[in-house]
PDB file of C-alpha atoms in Angstrom:
ATOM      1  CA  MET D   1      -2.599  24.684   9.107  1.00  0.00           C
ATOM      2  CA  LYS D   2      -2.298  22.830  12.416  1.00  0.00           C
ATOM      3  CA  LYS D   3       0.648  23.813  14.645  1.00  0.00           C
ATOM      4  CA  VAL D   4       1.955  20.728  16.393  1.00  0.00           C
ATOM      5  CA  LEU D   5       4.498  20.275  19.215  1.00  0.00           C
ATOM      6  CA  ILE D   6       6.318  16.936  19.260  1.00  0.00           C
ATOM      7  CA  VAL D   7       7.597  15.908  22.712  1.00  0.00           C
ATOM      8  CA  GLY D   8      10.121  13.075  22.763  1.00  0.00           C
ATOM      9  CA  SER D   9      11.136  14.081  19.245  1.00  0.00           C
ATOM     10  CA  THR D  10      14.592  12.418  19.389  1.00  0.00           C
ATOM     11  CA  GLY D  11      13.194   8.989  20.218  1.00  0.00           C
ATOM     12  CA  TYR D  12      12.299   6.095  17.916  1.00  0.00           C
ATOM     13  CA  LEU D  13       8.660   7.195  17.469  1.00  0.00           C
ATOM     14  CA  GLY D  14       9.314  10.938  17.832  1.00  0.00           C
ATOM     15  CA  LYS D  15      11.316  11.164  14.675  1.00  0.00           C
ATOM     16  CA  TYR D  16       8.590   9.499  12.654  1.00  0.00           C
ATOM     17  CA  LEU D  17       5.994  11.839  14.205  1.00  0.00           C
ATOM     18  CA  VAL D  18       7.983  14.849  13.095  1.00  0.00           C
ATOM     19  CA  GLN D  19       8.165  13.522   9.526  1.00  0.00           C
ATOM     20  CA  GLU D  20       4.472  12.499   9.376  1.00  0.00           C
ATOM     21  CA  CYS D  21       3.228  15.826  10.697  1.00  0.00           C
ATOM     22  CA  LYS D  22       5.273  17.717   8.158  1.00  0.00           C
ATOM     23  CA  ARG D  23       4.024  15.375   5.374  1.00  0.00           C
ATOM     24  CA  ARG D  24       0.437  16.215   6.356  1.00  0.00           C
ATOM     25  CA  GLY D  25       1.181  19.954   6.022  1.00  0.00           C
ATOM     26  CA  CYS D  26       1.471  20.792   9.710  1.00  0.00           C
ATOM     27  CA  TRP D  27       3.725  23.432  11.208  1.00  0.00           C
ATOM     28  CA  VAL D  28       6.074  21.476  13.493  1.00  0.00           C
ATOM     29  CA  ARG D  29       7.873  22.454  16.642  1.00  0.00           C
ATOM     30  CA  ALA D  30      10.163  19.805  18.120  1.00  0.00           C
ATOM     31  CA  LEU D  31      11.157  19.894  21.780  1.00  0.00           C
ATOM     32  CA  ALA D  32      14.601  18.419  22.374  1.00  0.00           C
ATOM     33  CA  ARG D  33      17.167  18.317  25.148  1.00  0.00           C
ATOM     34  CA  ASN D  34      19.876  17.482  22.652  1.00  0.00           C
ATOM     35  CA  PRO D  35      19.159  19.243  19.326  1.00  0.00           C
ATOM     36  CA  GLN D  36      22.125  17.570  17.608  1.00  0.00           C
ATOM     37  CA  LYS D  37      20.024  14.401  17.463  1.00  0.00           C
ATOM     38  CA  LEU D  38      17.594  16.073  15.084  1.00  0.00           C
ATOM     39  CA  GLU D  39      20.049  17.349  12.483  1.00  0.00           C
ATOM     40  CA  GLN D  40      18.797  14.864   9.891  1.00  0.00           C
ATOM     41  CA  LEU D  41      15.248  16.129  10.407  1.00  0.00           C
ATOM     42  CA  ARG D  42      15.808  19.857  10.203  1.00  0.00           C
ATOM     43  CA  ASP D  43      13.959  20.118   6.905  1.00  0.00           C
ATOM     44  CA  SER D  44      10.859  18.762   8.639  1.00  0.00           C
ATOM     45  CA  ILE D  45      11.074  21.059  11.658  1.00  0.00           C
ATOM     46  CA  ASP D  46       9.824  24.621  11.568  1.00  0.00           C
ATOM     47  CA  ASP D  47      10.919  25.486  15.126  1.00  0.00           C
ATOM     48  CA  LEU D  48      13.468  23.600  17.275  1.00  0.00           C
ATOM     49  CA  PHE D  49      12.818  24.348  20.925  1.00  0.00           C
ATOM     50  CA  VAL D  50      15.686  23.386  23.251  1.00  0.00           C
ATOM     51  CA  GLY D  51      14.458  22.490  26.727  1.00  0.00           C
ATOM     52  CA  GLU D  52      14.483  19.795  29.371  1.00  0.00           C
ATOM     53  CA  VAL D  53      11.082  18.325  30.374  1.00  0.00           C
ATOM     54  CA  THR D  54      12.161  17.706  33.960  1.00  0.00           C
ATOM     55  CA  LYS D  55      13.087  21.392  34.345  1.00  0.00           C
ATOM     56  CA  PRO D  56       9.948  23.502  33.853  1.00  0.00           C
ATOM     57  CA  GLU D  57      11.919  26.720  33.826  1.00  0.00           C
ATOM     58  CA  THR D  58      13.418  25.668  30.474  1.00  0.00           C
ATOM     59  CA  LEU D  59       9.919  25.146  28.945  1.00  0.00           C
ATOM     60  CA  LYS D  60       8.706  28.736  29.034  1.00  0.00           C
ATOM     61  CA  GLY D  61       6.896  29.364  25.770  1.00  0.00           C
ATOM     62  CA  VAL D  62       7.161  25.833  24.464  1.00  0.00           C
ATOM     63  CA  CYS D  63       3.447  25.576  23.822  1.00  0.00           C
ATOM     64  CA  ASP D  64       2.848  29.184  22.670  1.00  0.00           C
ATOM     65  CA  ASP D  65       0.731  29.242  19.503  1.00  0.00           C
ATOM     66  CA  ILE D  66       0.485  25.442  19.457  1.00  0.00           C
ATOM     67  CA  ASP D  67      -2.763  23.716  18.545  1.00  0.00           C
ATOM     68  CA  VAL D  68      -1.859  20.103  19.348  1.00  0.00           C
ATOM     69  CA  VAL D  69       0.762  18.454  21.540  1.00  0.00           C
ATOM     70  CA  ILE D  70       1.814  14.890  20.730  1.00  0.00           C
ATOM     71  CA  SER D  71       3.929  13.334  23.458  1.00  0.00           C
ATOM     72  CA  ALA D  72       5.961  10.201  22.801  1.00  0.00           C
ATOM     73  CA  LEU D  73       8.083  10.969  25.837  1.00  0.00           C
ATOM     74  CA  GLY D  74       9.740   8.118  27.651  1.00  0.00           C
ATOM     75  CA  VAL D  75      13.000   7.449  29.375  1.00  0.00           C
ATOM     76  CA  ALA D  76      14.466   5.839  26.272  1.00  0.00           C
ATOM     77  CA  SER D  77      13.682   8.917  24.190  1.00  0.00           C
ATOM     78  CA  SER D  78      14.807  11.491  26.712  1.00  0.00           C
ATOM     79  CA  ARG D  79      17.577  10.361  29.068  1.00  0.00           C
ATOM     80  CA  THR D  80      20.261   7.783  29.675  1.00  0.00           C
ATOM     81  CA  ASP D  81      21.025   8.877  33.243  1.00  0.00           C
ATOM     82  CA  GLU D  82      20.570   5.838  35.449  1.00  0.00           C
ATOM     83  CA  LYS D  83      19.696   8.079  38.404  1.00  0.00           C
ATOM     84  CA  ILE D  84      16.653   9.557  36.660  1.00  0.00           C
ATOM     85  CA  SER D  85      13.603   7.373  37.329  1.00  0.00           C
ATOM     86  CA  GLN D  86      10.795   6.659  34.884  1.00  0.00           C
ATOM     87  CA  GLU D  87       8.416   8.590  37.161  1.00  0.00           C
ATOM     88  CA  THR D  88      10.569  11.697  37.024  1.00  0.00           C
ATOM     89  CA  VAL D  89      10.454  11.706  33.219  1.00  0.00           C
ATOM     90  CA  GLU D  90       7.266   9.928  32.187  1.00  0.00           C
ATOM     91  CA  TYR D  91       5.070  11.518  34.810  1.00  0.00           C
ATOM     92  CA  GLY D  92       6.953  14.606  35.851  1.00  0.00           C
ATOM     93  CA  GLY D  93       8.151  15.569  32.426  1.00  0.00           C
ATOM     94  CA  ASN D  94       4.832  15.005  30.755  1.00  0.00           C
ATOM     95  CA  LYS D  95       3.045  16.893  33.557  1.00  0.00           C
ATOM     96  CA  ASN D  96       5.357  19.928  33.045  1.00  0.00           C
ATOM     97  CA  VAL D  97       4.499  19.944  29.353  1.00  0.00           C
ATOM     98  CA  LEU D  98       0.778  19.535  30.163  1.00  0.00           C
ATOM     99  CA  ASP D  99       0.964  22.543  32.518  1.00  0.00           C
ATOM    100  CA  SER D 100       2.547  24.596  29.711  1.00  0.00           C
ATOM    101  CA  ALA D 101      -0.166  23.420  27.319  1.00  0.00           C
ATOM    102  CA  LEU D 102      -2.913  24.544  29.687  1.00  0.00           C
ATOM    103  CA  THR D 103      -1.300  27.957  30.135  1.00  0.00           C
ATOM    104  CA  ALA D 104      -1.023  28.381  26.367  1.00  0.00           C
ATOM    105  CA  SER D 105      -4.624  27.211  25.678  1.00  0.00           C
ATOM    106  CA  VAL D 106      -3.547  24.266  23.534  1.00  0.00           C
ATOM    107  CA  LYS D 107      -6.579  22.565  21.924  1.00  0.00           C
ATOM    108  CA  LYS D 108      -5.564  18.887  22.219  1.00  0.00           C
ATOM    109  CA  PHE D 109      -3.000  16.683  23.904  1.00  0.00           C
ATOM    110  CA  ILE D 110      -2.172  13.261  22.406  1.00  0.00           C
ATOM    111  CA  PHE D 111      -0.252  10.976  24.754  1.00  0.00           C
ATOM    112  CA  VAL D 112       1.405   7.804  23.506  1.00  0.00           C
ATOM    113  CA  SER D 113       1.147   5.345  26.450  1.00  0.00           C
ATOM    114  CA  PHE D 114       1.149   1.535  25.905  1.00  0.00           C
ATOM    115  CA  ILE D 115      -1.347  -1.272  25.729  1.00  0.00           C
ATOM    116  CA  ILE D 116      -2.349  -2.328  29.213  1.00  0.00           C
ATOM    117  CA  THR D 117      -3.474  -5.926  29.584  1.00  0.00           C
ATOM    118  CA  PRO D 118      -4.527  -7.572  32.900  1.00  0.00           C
ATOM    119  CA  ASP D 119      -0.984  -8.880  33.273  1.00  0.00           C
ATOM    120  CA  TYR D 120       0.392  -5.318  33.268  1.00  0.00           C
ATOM    121  CA  GLU D 121      -1.990  -3.800  35.804  1.00  0.00           C
ATOM    122  CA  ASP D 122       0.233  -4.251  38.851  1.00  0.00           C
ATOM    123  CA  LEU D 123       3.495  -3.085  37.199  1.00  0.00           C
ATOM    124  CA  GLU D 124       5.339  -0.004  38.380  1.00  0.00           C
ATOM    125  CA  ILE D 125       5.451   1.391  34.848  1.00  0.00           C
ATOM    126  CA  THR D 126       1.684   1.059  34.602  1.00  0.00           C
ATOM    127  CA  ARG D 127       1.211   3.010  37.831  1.00  0.00           C
ATOM    128  CA  ILE D 128       3.370   5.785  36.386  1.00  0.00           C
ATOM    129  CA  LYS D 129       1.515   5.901  33.069  1.00  0.00           C
ATOM    130  CA  ARG D 130      -1.870   5.791  34.856  1.00  0.00           C
ATOM    131  CA  LYS D 131      -0.779   8.680  37.086  1.00  0.00           C
ATOM    132  CA  PHE D 132      -0.161  10.963  34.128  1.00  0.00           C
ATOM    133  CA  GLU D 133      -3.254   9.701  32.290  1.00  0.00           C
ATOM    134  CA  GLN D 134      -5.313  10.707  35.308  1.00  0.00           C
ATOM    135  CA  ALA D 135      -3.723  14.136  35.354  1.00  0.00           C
ATOM    136  CA  LEU D 136      -4.576  14.475  31.657  1.00  0.00           C
ATOM    137  CA  ASP D 137      -8.163  13.481  32.302  1.00  0.00           C
ATOM    138  CA  ASN D 138      -8.433  15.938  35.205  1.00  0.00           C
ATOM    139  CA  SER D 139      -6.995  18.805  33.168  1.00  0.00           C
ATOM    140  CA  GLY D 140     -10.175  19.530  31.236  1.00  0.00           C
ATOM    141  CA  LEU D 141      -8.121  19.595  28.008  1.00  0.00           C
ATOM    142  CA  ASP D 142      -9.301  17.572  25.005  1.00  0.00           C
ATOM    143  CA  TYR D 143      -7.021  14.541  24.790  1.00  0.00           C
ATOM    144  CA  CYS D 144      -6.448  11.123  23.312  1.00  0.00           C
ATOM    145  CA  ILE D 145      -4.357   8.320  24.822  1.00  0.00           C
ATOM    146  CA  ILE D 146      -2.768   6.053  22.213  1.00  0.00           C
ATOM    147  CA  ARG D 147      -2.177   2.496  23.445  1.00  0.00           C
ATOM    148  CA  PRO D 148       0.302   0.718  21.088  1.00  0.00           C
ATOM    149  CA  THR D 149       1.653  -2.759  21.406  1.00  0.00           C
ATOM    150  CA  ALA D 150       5.442  -3.308  21.241  1.00  0.00           C
ATOM    151  CA  PHE D 151       7.460  -1.191  18.808  1.00  0.00           C
ATOM    152  CA  PHE D 152       9.494  -2.803  16.044  1.00  0.00           C
ATOM    153  CA  SER D 153      12.510  -1.252  17.701  1.00  0.00           C
ATOM    154  CA  ASP D 154      11.887  -3.459  20.733  1.00  0.00           C
ATOM    155  CA  MET D 155      11.955  -6.522  18.485  1.00  0.00           C
ATOM    156  CA  LYS D 156      15.570  -5.734  17.389  1.00  0.00           C
ATOM    157  CA  GLU D 157      16.730  -7.538  20.519  1.00  0.00           C
ATOM    158  CA  ILE D 158      15.478 -10.840  19.164  1.00  0.00           C
ATOM    159  CA  LEU D 159      17.479 -10.290  15.952  1.00  0.00           C
ATOM    160  CA  LYS D 160      20.585  -9.403  17.976  1.00  0.00           C
ATOM    161  CA  LEU D 161      20.303 -12.630  19.953  1.00  0.00           C
ATOM    162  CA  ALA D 162      19.885 -14.618  16.750  1.00  0.00           C
ATOM    163  CA  GLN D 163      23.025 -13.026  15.353  1.00  0.00           C
ATOM    164  CA  LYS D 164      24.868 -14.215  18.448  1.00  0.00           C
ATOM    165  CA  GLY D 165      23.647 -17.775  17.796  1.00  0.00           C
ATOM    166  CA  THR D 166      20.850 -18.402  20.317  1.00  0.00           C
ATOM    167  CA  VAL D 167      17.536 -16.706  21.153  1.00  0.00           C
ATOM    168  CA  TYR D 168      16.455 -17.073  24.772  1.00  0.00           C
ATOM    169  CA  LEU D 169      12.722 -16.704  25.505  1.00  0.00           C
ATOM    170  CA  LEU D 170      10.960 -16.551  28.886  1.00  0.00           C
ATOM    171  CA  GLY D 171       8.220 -19.089  29.457  1.00  0.00           C
ATOM    172  CA  HIS D 172       7.164 -21.289  26.542  1.00  0.00           C
ATOM    173  CA  GLY D 173       7.784 -18.661  23.883  1.00  0.00           C
ATOM    174  CA  ASN D 174       4.319 -18.901  22.371  1.00  0.00           C
ATOM    175  CA  TYR D 175       2.860 -15.667  23.722  1.00  0.00           C
ATOM    176  CA  ARG D 176       1.544 -13.604  20.837  1.00  0.00           C
ATOM    177  CA  GLY D 177       1.632  -9.972  19.869  1.00  0.00           C
ATOM    178  CA  ASN D 178       1.306  -7.658  16.872  1.00  0.00           C
ATOM    179  CA  PRO D 179       4.144  -5.147  17.215  1.00  0.00           C
ATOM    180  CA  ILE D 180       3.958  -1.972  15.162  1.00  0.00           C
ATOM    181  CA  HIS D 181       6.457  -0.031  13.035  1.00  0.00           C
ATOM    182  CA  GLY D 182       7.108   3.613  14.046  1.00  0.00           C
ATOM    183  CA  ILE D 183       5.993   4.812  10.612  1.00  0.00           C
ATOM    184  CA  ASP D 184       2.589   3.150  10.961  1.00  0.00           C
ATOM    185  CA  LEU D 185       2.192   4.302  14.579  1.00  0.00           C
ATOM    186  CA  ALA D 186       3.050   7.911  13.629  1.00  0.00           C
ATOM    187  CA  LYS D 187       0.302   7.854  11.010  1.00  0.00           C
ATOM    188  CA  PHE D 188      -2.176   6.527  13.566  1.00  0.00           C
ATOM    189  CA  CYS D 189      -1.187   9.203  16.099  1.00  0.00           C
ATOM    190  CA  VAL D 190      -1.586  12.042  13.587  1.00  0.00           C
ATOM    191  CA  ASP D 191      -4.933  10.625  12.506  1.00  0.00           C
ATOM    192  CA  ALA D 192      -6.014  10.923  16.161  1.00  0.00           C
ATOM    193  CA  ILE D 193      -5.811  14.710  15.921  1.00  0.00           C
ATOM    194  CA  GLU D 194      -9.226  14.649  14.203  1.00  0.00           C
ATOM    195  CA  ARG D 195     -10.719  11.687  16.089  1.00  0.00           C
ATOM    196  CA  LYS D 196     -13.020  12.002  19.109  1.00  0.00           C
ATOM    197  CA  GLU D 197     -12.107   8.899  21.111  1.00  0.00           C
ATOM    198  CA  LYS D 198     -10.292   9.330  24.398  1.00  0.00           C
ATOM    199  CA  GLU D 199      -8.372   6.062  24.115  1.00  0.00           C
ATOM    200  CA  LEU D 200      -7.231   4.160  21.015  1.00  0.00           C
ATOM    201  CA  PRO D 201      -5.408   0.809  21.178  1.00  0.00           C
ATOM    202  CA  VAL D 202      -3.336  -0.120  18.118  1.00  0.00           C
ATOM    203  CA  GLY D 203      -0.961  -2.762  16.884  1.00  0.00           C
ATOM    204  CA  GLY D 204       0.746  -3.791  13.664  1.00  0.00           C
ATOM    205  CA  PRO D 205      -0.825  -5.722  10.783  1.00  0.00           C
ATOM    206  CA  GLU D 206       0.505  -9.204  11.663  1.00  0.00           C
ATOM    207  CA  GLU D 207       0.237 -11.393  14.722  1.00  0.00           C
ATOM    208  CA  LEU D 208       3.291 -13.425  15.739  1.00  0.00           C
ATOM    209  CA  SER D 209       4.524 -15.357  18.755  1.00  0.00           C
ATOM    210  CA  TYR D 210       7.936 -14.630  20.219  1.00  0.00           C
ATOM    211  CA  ARG D 211       9.041 -18.031  18.884  1.00  0.00           C
ATOM    212  CA  GLU D 212       7.800 -17.191  15.396  1.00  0.00           C
ATOM    213  CA  SER D 213       9.637 -13.859  15.567  1.00  0.00           C
ATOM    214  CA  ALA D 214      12.883 -15.682  16.490  1.00  0.00           C
ATOM    215  CA  GLU D 215      12.402 -18.181  13.707  1.00  0.00           C
ATOM    216  CA  LEU D 216      11.934 -15.256  11.301  1.00  0.00           C
ATOM    217  CA  ALA D 217      15.189 -13.702  12.464  1.00  0.00           C
ATOM    218  CA  PHE D 218      17.111 -16.944  11.916  1.00  0.00           C
ATOM    219  CA  LYS D 219      15.497 -17.357   8.494  1.00  0.00           C
ATOM    220  CA  LEU D 220      16.734 -13.929   7.330  1.00  0.00           C
ATOM    221  CA  LEU D 221      20.185 -14.709   8.680  1.00  0.00           C
ATOM    222  CA  GLY D 222      20.231 -17.983   6.765  1.00  0.00           C
ATOM    223  CA  GLN D 223      20.696 -19.982   9.985  1.00  0.00           C
ATOM    224  CA  GLN D 224      18.986 -22.915  11.599  1.00  0.00           C
ATOM    225  CA  PRO D 225      16.853 -21.718  14.493  1.00  0.00           C
ATOM    226  CA  LYS D 226      18.399 -22.224  17.967  1.00  0.00           C
ATOM    227  CA  ILE D 227      15.817 -21.195  20.532  1.00  0.00           C
ATOM    228  CA  LYS D 228      15.947 -21.921  24.262  1.00  0.00           C
ATOM    229  CA  THR D 229      13.159 -21.261  26.751  1.00  0.00           C
ATOM    230  CA  ILE D 230      13.765 -20.254  30.358  1.00  0.00           C
ATOM    231  CA  PRO D 231      11.073 -20.728  33.049  1.00  0.00           C
ATOM    232  CA  GLY D 232       9.878 -17.349  34.066  1.00  0.00           C
ATOM    233  CA  TRP D 233       9.006 -17.951  37.739  1.00  0.00           C
ATOM    234  CA  PRO D 234      12.630 -18.266  39.044  1.00  0.00           C
ATOM    235  CA  LEU D 235      13.575 -14.995  37.351  1.00  0.00           C
ATOM    236  CA  ASN D 236      10.489 -13.258  38.687  1.00  0.00           C
ATOM    237  CA  GLY D 237      11.426 -14.422  42.181  1.00  0.00           C
ATOM    238  CA  LEU D 238      15.042 -13.312  41.672  1.00  0.00           C
ATOM    239  CA  LEU D 239      13.953  -9.911  40.586  1.00  0.00           C
ATOM    240  CA  LYS D 240      11.951  -9.410  43.795  1.00  0.00           C
ATOM    241  CA  LEU D 241      15.025 -10.308  45.832  1.00  0.00           C
ATOM    242  CA  MET D 242      17.216  -7.967  43.787  1.00  0.00           C
ATOM    243  CA  LYS D 243      14.839  -5.003  44.033  1.00  0.00           C
ATOM    244  CA  PRO D 244      16.641  -3.334  47.020  1.00  0.00           C
ATOM    245  CA  PHE D 245      19.906  -3.440  45.081  1.00  0.00           C
ATOM    246  CA  LEU D 246      18.635  -2.006  41.775  1.00  0.00           C
ATOM    247  CA  SER D 247      17.878   1.542  40.779  1.00  0.00           C
ATOM    248  CA  LYS D 248      14.166   2.342  40.433  1.00  0.00           C
ATOM    249  CA  ARG D 249      14.643   2.765  36.720  1.00  0.00           C
ATOM    250  CA  LYS D 250      16.380  -0.569  36.199  1.00  0.00           C
ATOM    251  CA  TYR D 251      13.926  -2.449  38.351  1.00  0.00           C
ATOM    252  CA  THR D 252      10.930  -0.958  36.514  1.00  0.00           C
ATOM    253  CA  SER D 253      12.417  -1.748  33.128  1.00  0.00           C
ATOM    254  CA  ILE D 254      13.240  -5.356  33.989  1.00  0.00           C
ATOM    255  CA  GLN D 255       9.871  -5.919  35.626  1.00  0.00           C
ATOM    256  CA  PHE D 256       8.112  -4.776  32.461  1.00  0.00           C
ATOM    257  CA  LEU D 257      10.384  -6.843  30.197  1.00  0.00           C
ATOM    258  CA  PHE D 258       9.795 -10.046  32.174  1.00  0.00           C
ATOM    259  CA  THR D 259       6.008  -9.486  32.088  1.00  0.00           C
ATOM    260  CA  ALA D 260       5.858  -8.530  28.438  1.00  0.00           C
ATOM    261  CA  MET D 261       7.664 -11.720  27.399  1.00  0.00           C
ATOM    262  CA  GLN D 262       5.205 -13.851  29.387  1.00  0.00           C
ATOM    263  CA  SER D 263       1.874 -12.395  28.172  1.00  0.00           C
ATOM    264  CA  ASP D 264      -0.071 -11.830  25.021  1.00  0.00           C
ATOM    265  CA  ASP D 265       0.206  -8.267  23.647  1.00  0.00           C
ATOM    266  CA  LEU D 266      -2.502  -7.784  21.035  1.00  0.00           C
ATOM    267  CA  ALA D 267      -4.442  -4.775  19.753  1.00  0.00           C
ATOM    268  CA  PRO D 268      -6.548  -3.848  16.669  1.00  0.00           C
ATOM    269  CA  LYS D 269      -4.412  -4.149  13.540  1.00  0.00           C
ATOM    270  CA  PHE D 270      -3.161  -1.104  11.602  1.00  0.00           C
ATOM    271  CA  GLY D 271      -0.476  -0.311   9.057  1.00  0.00           C
ATOM    272  CA  THR D 272       1.393  -2.117   6.347  1.00  0.00           C
ATOM    273  CA  HIS D 273       4.918  -2.748   7.602  1.00  0.00           C
ATOM    274  CA  SER D 274       5.954  -6.321   8.381  1.00  0.00           C
ATOM    275  CA  LEU D 275       8.486  -7.508  10.890  1.00  0.00           C
ATOM    276  CA  GLU D 276      10.150  -9.569   8.196  1.00  0.00           C
ATOM    277  CA  ASP D 277      10.856  -6.436   6.123  1.00  0.00           C
ATOM    278  CA  PHE D 278      12.092  -4.649   9.249  1.00  0.00           C
ATOM    279  CA  PHE D 279      14.492  -7.413  10.095  1.00  0.00           C
ATOM    280  CA  ARG D 280      15.648  -7.646   6.441  1.00  0.00           C
ATOM    281  CA  GLU D 281      16.503  -3.931   6.388  1.00  0.00           C
ATOM    282  CA  LEU D 282      18.588  -4.283   9.554  1.00  0.00           C
ATOM    283  CA  VAL D 283      20.452  -7.311   8.177  1.00  0.00           C
ATOM    284  CA  GLU D 284      21.117  -5.603   4.830  1.00  0.00           C
ATOM    285  CA  LYS D 285      22.537  -2.491   6.534  1.00  0.00           C
ATOM    286  CA  GLN D 286      25.180  -4.582   8.358  1.00  0.00           C
TER     287      GLN D 286
END
């Protein structure tokens, strides 16, 4: 029986990782800063470890007796404090867990990063991700970096805009991607425990443009599509001017969002969940 530590367990992907590991017969330890967020998953968790990734003194013993660490750690899954930068969490936090893993002789570390296209290479978030990936490579520990496309949870924003009446897209709106559901991505990550590759890109089973995703949202709402495009270059210029007045976290997030909406985001297809079904579930719950 594999003993697995899930880091970022309270986030969108982390909760699916906990469930998938337990479904596969693994012994599961979940690291959480706020354990109340995992109440609905207690039946899938063998050991709930309360600690804060940015405070290594709270992580003593977190990797003891663990075979595999799977980190889905990101700002969205770990903090809402505007003063805490992505680098503090996504590099510093992951590095603290990696140090614990090395001390405890963990066998493998799986890190969920993101797909990096040429358009993403100069982004601040890419620099942060690369910094930890380099630390992982230098550690000597067996590892795998998972590179997913956008999550279905990211696509909820398109549905929210459609519900308000108008979807606004940067550029021409025809950039394409194959976003992936958390359930499918969790399966792919757990599969990686037994795989030998150091990097694995992955996306969902269907390829859609942002415009097609918006049209799908309006279809499920029973409304005529109302889509407006906004030239990206003025906003990109405005963001550079606003950089001195924004927190590092906010600037990094907006920079990534603007770039993601103006580039193709494709990876090898995996899984069975469709965006239409995801949108339908959200609409039916309301």
